[in-house]
Amino acid sequence: MDAKVENSPVSGPGEHALQPGHDPYHHLHDEAYAAPFGQHRVGWRQMLSVAGRIVEPLDGAWNFVLDLHDEGLRQRWFEDAPEPIGGWTTPRDYDDGDWQSTIVPSCWNVVRPEWTYFEGGAWYTRHLDFAPGKAGERVFLRVGAANYEARVFLNGVFLGSHRGGSTPFFIELTEHLNTGENRLQINVDNRRRPERVPMNHTDWFNYGGIYREIGLVRVPALFIRDFGVALVPGSAGKRIAVDVTLSEPASGTARLSIDGLASDVAVPISGGIGRLEFEAAPDLWSPANPRLYSVGISFGEDRLGDKIGFREIRVEGQRILLNGEDIFLRGICVHEDDRDLGKVSTEADIRRRYADAKALNANFLRLSHYPHHELAAQIADEVGLLLWEEVPVYWAIDFANPDTFADADNQLREMIRRDRNRASIVIWGVGNENADTDARLAFMSGLAASCREMDSTRLVSAACLINREHFRIEDRLSEALDIIGLNEYFGWYEPSLDGLKRLFANSDLDKPLVITETGADAVAGREGRPGELFGESHQSDLYERQLDLVESAPYVRGFCPWILYDFRTERRQTAYQRGWNLKGLIAADKTTRKKAFTTLSERYSELAQQQKPAGP
Ligand code: GCU
C-alpha cells in the first residue's frame, strides 16, 4: 500500500469510511487491536448454577470462518450489518461465513483436514430468534467451554470475553436482545502462548473451538447464583452444611429440601449470602454405594434442583480415609481426547470410559490435565468412581506473571464452582510436573489456598517431581498439599526400576503419596521381545514390576498410571507413534485392549481383595 493512497478518501468497510479524517486503513497499523476485547472479562464470579435449570440449546449449525490474522477484530467485522456479498458497494474481508458452517459443539481440527493444525482465531455466527419470557427476566449465554479465549458479540456490540479453555462461562445478553431477530457472533482463539494456562508446550493436542454445549439461561431478576450442600467435615456424617449466594445483596429466606432426609429447611439470607448447618445422618456415598439424594433449593421465584451424594474424604498421617475407612486409590489417568471427536465429550464416551475403568477394577480416575466436561463428575457420582480434577498448570507455566496467576486461579475457581456438589470429586489438583522454583512455589501455594477458600470438603494435591539432588520424594510444595502426587517413569524414560527402589528407600513421608503417573508406550498388537520398547510385553512387564515396588511402600496410598487410552499429541512423531502417545492400556479406537490392561485389572482385583475396606 503506498503512502498517497492511504490519505485519499477511498471507501473502506461500512458507511464510516467516508467520514472526514477517518483512515480506512488504520487497522493495518494498529497492533493494539485486541486490547478492547480483553475488557468485560467474565470469570468465576459471573457464573451461575444451572442445576435443574432449563438451558435453551444453541447447539447445531453455526456459520464458521477461520481468521488467522484476527481481521475480524482489527476491522471490527462485527459492526458491519450482515449483507449478501452480491449487494456490497464496498469490499469486505468477511461475509458472515455463510458459505461454510460447522456444528457446535465441535473442534475445528477434526471437522476438515485443512483445519487440523490450525491455531489462530475463528468466528462462529448464527441468527437467534428471541421471544421474551417473564417480566424482569435476565438472559445469559452459557458456553460450556471454548478453547482458549472467547469474545461474544450480539447485534454488533461486544459484550464480553473469557480466558481458559476448559470451564464454562456466562455472558449477560438481557439489555442487547431484540424480540425476534438477533445476530450472535463468537470469536474463539486457540493460540498457544507462553503466558497462558496451559502454556505453549504440552503433551496433548491443541484443539480449538466451542467444543462443549452452548445455550441460553433465563433467570428471575433476583436469583440463586450458587449453592452448596455437603457433609460438615469432622461431623462423622451427622451434620450437613448448606450455603447459598444470591445474585444481589438481598435478604430473606431460602428453602432447602433433601428427599428422605430434610424437608423445608429455612436458610436465613442476609446481604445476599446464607449458611446453615443442621443435624442429619445421610446414607453415605461411596464407590460401593453411590447413593444420591434429590436436593431442591429455592429463593423467591427461583428454584434449583440437583442429585447430591454425601461423603467425607480426609487424610490421617499416611492414610486416605473415605467415610472414616482406609482406602487405596486404584486409579487410571484419562485425557479428554477422541480419535473422531477431538476434545468433545459425549455421554456415551464418558460412560465407556467408566465401564473400562470398572473393568480394570479401578475405583479412581485422574481427569488429566484440565477440567473435563461437567458430565464426567455427574456420571461418576452415579456409577461410583472417585475423581481427581485439575487445572492445566502444566510444565513451564509463566509462574512469575501475575496475569498468568489470575488466569490459573480463575480457571481453578470456575472448576470448583461448577463441580462443588459432586461427591465423586475427592481431590483438586493444582498442577503437573512443575520445576521446584520460588515463583512456582508461590504460584501453586496460592492455588492451594484458593482451593481451601472455595471448598473445605476436599483434598488438595499436585503431580510433583522428585528431588534429583537428594534423589528422594521431596518438594517444597508438599507443605501446601494434603496428598503428594508423584509422576515417575522408572522402567521407561529411566529404564531401570532400581531408581524407584532407591527413591522409596531414600524417602520418608508424613502424608499419603499417590503415584499420579507412570507407564510406557506400546503399539497395540505388537507383542515385542521381552524388554523391547513399544511392545505390549514390555508395557505389561513394567506394570507388574511397578506394582511389586509400590505395594512395598507403606505411604503409597494410590496408583494412577498413565493412561487409559492412546491420545493425540503433536510431540510424538516416531515411526511407531506418528502423532499419538501410545501409553494407553487401550488403543485410540477405545476398544482394542493391550496386554497391560489385563495385567493391571488382575493386580487391582487382588488389591481390592487384600485391602477391602467398606467399598469395592
Ligand atoms: C508426563 C506428562 C504427561 C505426558 C506423559 C508422557 O508425565 O504429565 O502429560 O503425556 O508424561 O510422557 O507420556
Short mmCIF file of C-alpha atoms and ligand atoms in Angstrom, two decimals, residues 203-204 335 366 369 394-395 432-433 487 489 493 517 521 562 567 571-572 581 583, ligand 1:
data_model
loop_
_atom_site.label_atom_id
_atom_site.label_comp_id
_atom_site.label_asym_id
_atom_site.label_seq_id
_atom_site.Cartn_x
_atom_site.Cartn_y
_atom_site.Cartn_z
CA ASP A 203 1.94 -33.29 25.56
CA TRP A 204 -1.62 -33.21 24.29
CA HIS A 335 -7.42 -37.34 28.82
CA ARG A 366 -7.37 -38.71 37.38
CA HIS A 369 -4.78 -32.27 32.71
CA TYR A 394 1.38 -27.88 33.31
CA TRP A 395 5.20 -27.83 32.96
CA ASN A 432 1.58 -31.13 36.94
CA GLU A 433 5.33 -31.71 36.74
CA ASN A 487 4.91 -38.71 38.38
CA TYR A 489 8.64 -43.18 34.75
CA TYR A 493 12.26 -42.72 30.49
CA GLU A 517 1.70 -41.16 36.54
CA ASP A 521 4.22 -46.72 25.20
CA TRP A 562 -0.65 -43.10 32.54
CA PHE A 567 -4.21 -39.96 22.63
CA ARG A 571 5.07 -34.05 20.09
CA ARG A 572 5.39 -37.74 19.23
CA ASN A 581 1.04 -41.02 22.68
CA LYS A 583 0.88 -45.25 26.74
C1 GCU B 1 4.26 -36.57 31.69
C2 GCU B 1 3.06 -35.69 31.49
C3 GCU B 1 2.03 -36.29 30.59
C4 GCU B 1 2.73 -36.94 29.40
C5 GCU B 1 3.49 -38.12 29.95
C6 GCU B 1 4.26 -38.89 28.85
O1 GCU B 1 4.21 -37.15 32.92
O2 GCU B 1 2.44 -35.33 32.72
O3 GCU B 1 1.15 -35.25 30.16
O4 GCU B 1 1.81 -37.35 28.39
O5 GCU B 1 4.49 -37.66 30.86
O6 GCU B 1 5.45 -38.63 28.73
O7 GCU B 1 3.64 -39.69 28.17
#
